PDB file of C-alpha atoms and ligand atoms in Angstrom:
ATOM      1  CA  MET A1128     -50.413  24.935 -95.902  1.00 52.00           C
ATOM      2  CA  LYS A1129     -49.090  28.283 -94.682  1.00 55.00           C
ATOM      3  CA  GLY A1130     -50.633  27.543 -91.275  1.00 57.00           C
ATOM      4  CA  THR A1131     -48.823  24.240 -91.079  1.00 54.00           C
ATOM      5  CA  VAL A1132     -45.446  25.800 -91.799  1.00 56.00           C
ATOM      6  CA  TRP A1133     -46.108  28.424 -89.160  1.00 53.00           C
ATOM      7  CA  LEU A1134     -47.012  25.747 -86.622  1.00 50.00           C
ATOM      8  CA  ILE A1135     -43.851  23.761 -87.366  1.00 51.00           C
ATOM      9  CA  GLY A1136     -41.807  26.934 -86.975  1.00 51.00           C
ATOM     10  CA  LEU A1137     -43.429  27.649 -83.643  1.00 50.00           C
ATOM     11  CA  ALA A1138     -42.890  24.106 -82.451  1.00 53.00           C
ATOM     12  CA  TRP A1139     -39.226  24.372 -83.420  1.00 49.00           C
ATOM     13  CA  LEU A1140     -38.825  27.632 -81.523  1.00 48.00           C
ATOM     14  CA  LEU A1141     -40.384  26.133 -78.426  1.00 47.00           C
ATOM     15  CA  THR A1142     -38.238  22.997 -78.420  1.00 50.00           C
ATOM     16  CA  VAL A1143     -34.841  24.502 -79.263  1.00 48.00           C
ATOM     17  CA  PRO A1144     -33.053  25.837 -76.194  1.00 48.00           C
ATOM     18  CA  ALA A1145     -32.367  29.552 -76.227  1.00 49.00           C
ATOM     19  CA  SER A1146     -28.619  28.930 -76.198  1.00 48.00           C
ATOM     20  CA  ALA A1147     -28.852  27.195 -79.555  1.00 48.00           C
ATOM     21  CA  LEU A1148     -30.436  30.215 -81.212  1.00 50.00           C
ATOM     22  CA  SER A1149     -27.295  32.266 -80.892  1.00 52.00           C
ATOM     23  CA  GLY A1150     -24.864  29.721 -82.213  1.00 54.00           C
ATOM     24  CA  ASP A1151     -23.935  26.095 -82.676  1.00 62.00           C
ATOM     25  CA  LEU A1152     -25.566  23.282 -80.804  1.00 72.00           C
ATOM     26  CA  ASP A1153     -22.185  22.238 -79.459  1.00 84.00           C
ATOM     27  CA  MET A1154     -21.366  25.676 -78.109  1.00 93.00           C
ATOM     28  CA  GLU A1155     -20.521  25.735 -74.448  1.00 96.00           C
ATOM     29  CA  SER A1156     -22.416  28.496 -72.629  1.00 97.00           C
ATOM     30  CA  ILE A1157     -21.410  29.829 -69.264  1.00 97.00           C
ATOM     31  CA  THR A1158     -22.559  32.897 -67.384  1.00 98.00           C
ATOM     32  CA  VAL A1159     -20.776  34.874 -64.694  1.00 98.00           C
ATOM     33  CA  GLU A1160     -23.134  36.932 -62.569  1.00 98.00           C
ATOM     34  CA  ILE A1161     -21.877  40.283 -61.259  1.00 98.00           C
ATOM     35  CA  HIS A1162     -23.538  41.167 -58.003  1.00 98.00           C
ATOM     36  CA  GLY A1163     -22.449  43.342 -55.062  1.00 98.00           C
ATOM     37  CA  ARG A1164     -19.088  44.024 -56.718  1.00 98.00           C
ATOM     38  CA  MET A1165     -18.304  40.314 -57.034  1.00 98.00           C
ATOM     39  CA  PHE A1166     -17.920  37.926 -59.961  1.00 98.00           C
ATOM     40  CA  ILE A1167     -20.048  34.868 -59.182  1.00 98.00           C
ATOM     41  CA  PRO A1168     -18.691  32.276 -59.408  1.00 98.00           C
ATOM     42  CA  ASP A1169     -15.163  33.609 -59.057  1.00 98.00           C
ATOM     43  CA  ARG A1170     -13.712  30.644 -60.904  1.00 98.00           C
ATOM     44  CA  ILE A1171     -14.981  29.033 -64.074  1.00 98.00           C
ATOM     45  CA  THR A1172     -13.588  26.347 -66.310  1.00 98.00           C
ATOM     46  CA  LEU A1173     -13.597  26.497 -70.107  1.00 97.00           C
ATOM     47  CA  HIS A1174     -12.257  23.984 -72.586  1.00 97.00           C
ATOM     48  CA  ALA A1175      -9.545  24.565 -75.188  1.00 95.00           C
ATOM     49  CA  GLY A1176     -10.768  24.133 -78.726  1.00 95.00           C
ATOM     50  CA  ARG A1177     -14.455  24.309 -77.768  1.00 96.00           C
ATOM     51  CA  LYS A1178     -16.700  27.082 -79.066  1.00 96.00           C
ATOM     52  CA  THR A1179     -17.775  29.088 -76.083  1.00 97.00           C
ATOM     53  CA  ALA A1180     -20.351  31.758 -75.269  1.00 97.00           C
ATOM     54  CA  LEU A1181     -19.041  33.488 -72.153  1.00 98.00           C
ATOM     55  CA  ARG A1182     -21.599  35.836 -70.626  1.00 98.00           C
ATOM     56  CA  PHE A1183     -21.218  38.465 -67.915  1.00 98.00           C
ATOM     57  CA  ARG A1184     -24.469  39.799 -66.489  1.00 98.00           C
ATOM     58  CA  ASN A1185     -24.276  42.894 -64.325  1.00 98.00           C
ATOM     59  CA  HIS A1186     -26.978  42.982 -61.646  1.00 98.00           C
ATOM     60  CA  ASP A1187     -25.582  46.054 -59.927  1.00 98.00           C
ATOM     61  CA  THR A1188     -26.643  49.663 -60.398  1.00 98.00           C
ATOM     62  CA  GLU A1189     -23.116  50.726 -61.394  1.00 98.00           C
ATOM     63  CA  LEU A1190     -20.782  50.024 -64.301  1.00 98.00           C
ATOM     64  CA  HIS A1191     -18.373  47.138 -64.111  1.00 98.00           C
ATOM     65  CA  THR A1192     -15.663  46.036 -66.475  1.00 98.00           C
ATOM     66  CA  VAL A1193     -14.016  42.770 -67.435  1.00 98.00           C
ATOM     67  CA  VAL A1194     -10.299  43.170 -67.984  1.00 97.00           C
ATOM     68  CA  ALA A1195      -8.492  39.986 -69.050  1.00 93.00           C
ATOM     69  CA  LYS A1196      -4.813  40.321 -69.853  1.00 83.00           C
ATOM     70  CA  GLU A1197      -4.115  37.303 -71.981  1.00 90.00           C
ATOM     71  CA  LEU A1198      -7.203  35.188 -72.516  1.00 93.00           C
ATOM     72  CA  PHE A1199      -8.532  37.166 -75.469  1.00 93.00           C
ATOM     73  CA  LEU A1200      -5.312  38.384 -77.059  1.00 88.00           C
ATOM     74  CA  GLY A1201      -4.859  37.226 -80.622  1.00 87.00           C
ATOM     75  CA  VAL A1202      -8.206  35.397 -80.515  1.00 91.00           C
ATOM     76  CA  ASN A1203     -11.045  35.852 -83.021  1.00 92.00           C
ATOM     77  CA  LEU A1204     -14.189  36.705 -81.133  1.00 95.00           C
ATOM     78  CA  ASN A1205     -17.559  38.358 -81.259  1.00 96.00           C
ATOM     79  CA  VAL A1206     -18.943  40.516 -78.507  1.00 96.00           C
ATOM     80  CA  GLY A1207     -22.726  40.703 -78.214  1.00 96.00           C
ATOM     81  CA  GLY A1208     -25.152  42.205 -75.728  1.00 97.00           C
ATOM     82  CA  ASN A1209     -24.993  45.816 -74.602  1.00 96.00           C
ATOM     83  CA  GLY A1210     -21.430  45.872 -73.254  1.00 95.00           C
ATOM     84  CA  ALA A1211     -18.850  48.233 -74.713  1.00 97.00           C
ATOM     85  CA  PRO A1212     -15.771  46.304 -75.903  1.00 96.00           C
ATOM     86  CA  GLU A1213     -12.367  47.946 -76.212  1.00 96.00           C
ATOM     87  CA  PHE A1214      -9.658  46.584 -78.455  1.00 94.00           C
ATOM     88  CA  SER A1215      -5.927  47.014 -78.783  1.00 92.00           C
ATOM     89  CA  PRO A1216      -4.115  45.876 -81.965  1.00 92.00           C
ATOM     90  CA  ASP A1217      -3.610  42.563 -80.131  1.00 91.00           C
ATOM     91  CA  GLY A1218      -7.241  41.946 -79.389  1.00 92.00           C
ATOM     92  CA  LEU A1219      -9.983  42.511 -76.872  1.00 95.00           C
ATOM     93  CA  THR A1220      -8.641  44.223 -73.761  1.00 94.00           C
ATOM     94  CA  ARG A1221     -11.708  45.304 -71.842  1.00 96.00           C
ATOM     95  CA  VAL A1222     -15.510  45.145 -71.851  1.00 97.00           C
ATOM     96  CA  ILE A1223     -17.532  47.732 -70.023  1.00 98.00           C
ATOM     97  CA  ILE A1224     -20.880  46.421 -68.814  1.00 98.00           C
ATOM     98  CA  PRO A1225     -23.600  48.887 -67.896  1.00 98.00           C
ATOM     99  CA  PRO A1226     -25.976  48.452 -64.949  1.00 98.00           C
ATOM    100  CA  ASP A1227     -28.383  45.580 -65.671  1.00 97.00           C
ATOM    101  CA  GLY A1228     -26.255  44.914 -68.745  1.00 98.00           C
ATOM    102  CA  LEU A1229     -25.107  41.774 -70.421  1.00 98.00           C
ATOM    103  CA  ALA A1230     -21.996  41.107 -72.477  1.00 98.00           C
ATOM    104  CA  GLU A1231     -21.571  37.871 -74.398  1.00 98.00           C
ATOM    105  CA  ILE A1232     -18.131  36.988 -75.749  1.00 97.00           C
ATOM    106  CA  GLN A1233     -18.128  34.217 -78.302  1.00 97.00           C
ATOM    107  CA  PHE A1234     -14.743  32.683 -78.902  1.00 96.00           C
ATOM    108  CA  THR A1235     -12.782  29.450 -78.849  1.00 96.00           C
ATOM    109  CA  PRO A1236     -10.143  29.244 -76.114  1.00 95.00           C
ATOM    110  CA  THR A1237      -6.903  28.260 -77.760  1.00 91.00           C
ATOM    111  CA  GLY A1238      -4.643  26.979 -75.030  1.00 91.00           C
ATOM    112  CA  ALA A1239      -4.863  25.608 -71.491  1.00 95.00           C
ATOM    113  CA  GLY A1240      -3.950  27.894 -68.623  1.00 96.00           C
ATOM    114  CA  THR A1241      -5.186  29.965 -65.724  1.00 97.00           C
ATOM    115  CA  PHE A1242      -6.326  33.453 -66.660  1.00 97.00           C
ATOM    116  CA  PRO A1243      -7.067  35.982 -63.935  1.00 97.00           C
ATOM    117  CA  TYR A1244      -9.366  38.860 -64.769  1.00 98.00           C
ATOM    118  CA  ARG A1245     -10.651  41.832 -62.872  1.00 98.00           C
ATOM    119  CA  CYS A1246     -12.847  44.908 -62.929  1.00 98.00           C
ATOM    120  CA  ASP A1247     -10.744  48.046 -63.187  1.00 98.00           C
ATOM    121  CA  MET A1248     -13.304  50.600 -62.095  1.00 98.00           C
ATOM    122  CA  PRO A1249     -11.758  52.821 -59.373  1.00 97.00           C
ATOM    123  CA  GLY A1250     -12.302  51.359 -55.923  1.00 97.00           C
ATOM    124  CA  HIS A1251     -13.638  48.027 -57.143  1.00 98.00           C
ATOM    125  CA  ASP A1252     -11.625  45.121 -55.792  1.00 93.00           C
ATOM    126  CA  MET A1253     -13.129  42.506 -58.070  1.00 98.00           C
ATOM    127  CA  ARG A1254     -11.027  39.570 -59.184  1.00 98.00           C
ATOM    128  CA  ALA A1255     -11.806  36.173 -60.610  1.00 98.00           C
ATOM    129  CA  VAL A1256     -10.220  33.426 -62.635  1.00 98.00           C
ATOM    130  CA  ILE A1257     -10.955  31.578 -65.866  1.00 98.00           C
ATOM    131  CA  VAL A1258      -9.314  28.190 -66.125  1.00 98.00           C
ATOM    132  CA  VAL A1259      -8.955  26.682 -69.585  1.00 97.00           C
ATOM    133  CA  GLU A1260      -8.280  22.981 -69.605  1.00 96.00           C
TER     134      GLU A1260
HETATM  135 CU1   CU B 910     -16.649  46.704 -60.848  1.00 75.04          CU
END
């Protein structure tokens, strides 16, 4: 009997996509790759009212940051991975992502708009846009 339960558990693990393990089945997952001091792609679209797992994966051998002025202010969120989030009283202001690091921000975008973000490390001219529709 124990063996059967174990097998069912294993089968479940193998059939459920990895994205579902970290949250709801209806969560929208999107990943921005950071490579050669660029955000790739430099424009992504999210959906207002939809639970979202927004990931930034740093493939470079240097630190990068994600600085978004308005997108995360006043929004409930969770930051996972090995990034270092920084908060003001108004909300998440910056996430520092180490080399080969990954930051996952789980939140629900509240309103439509176009939200530029950037990396504010000295000398990095890295800009990209998140569109919420
Ligand atoms: Cu950078």
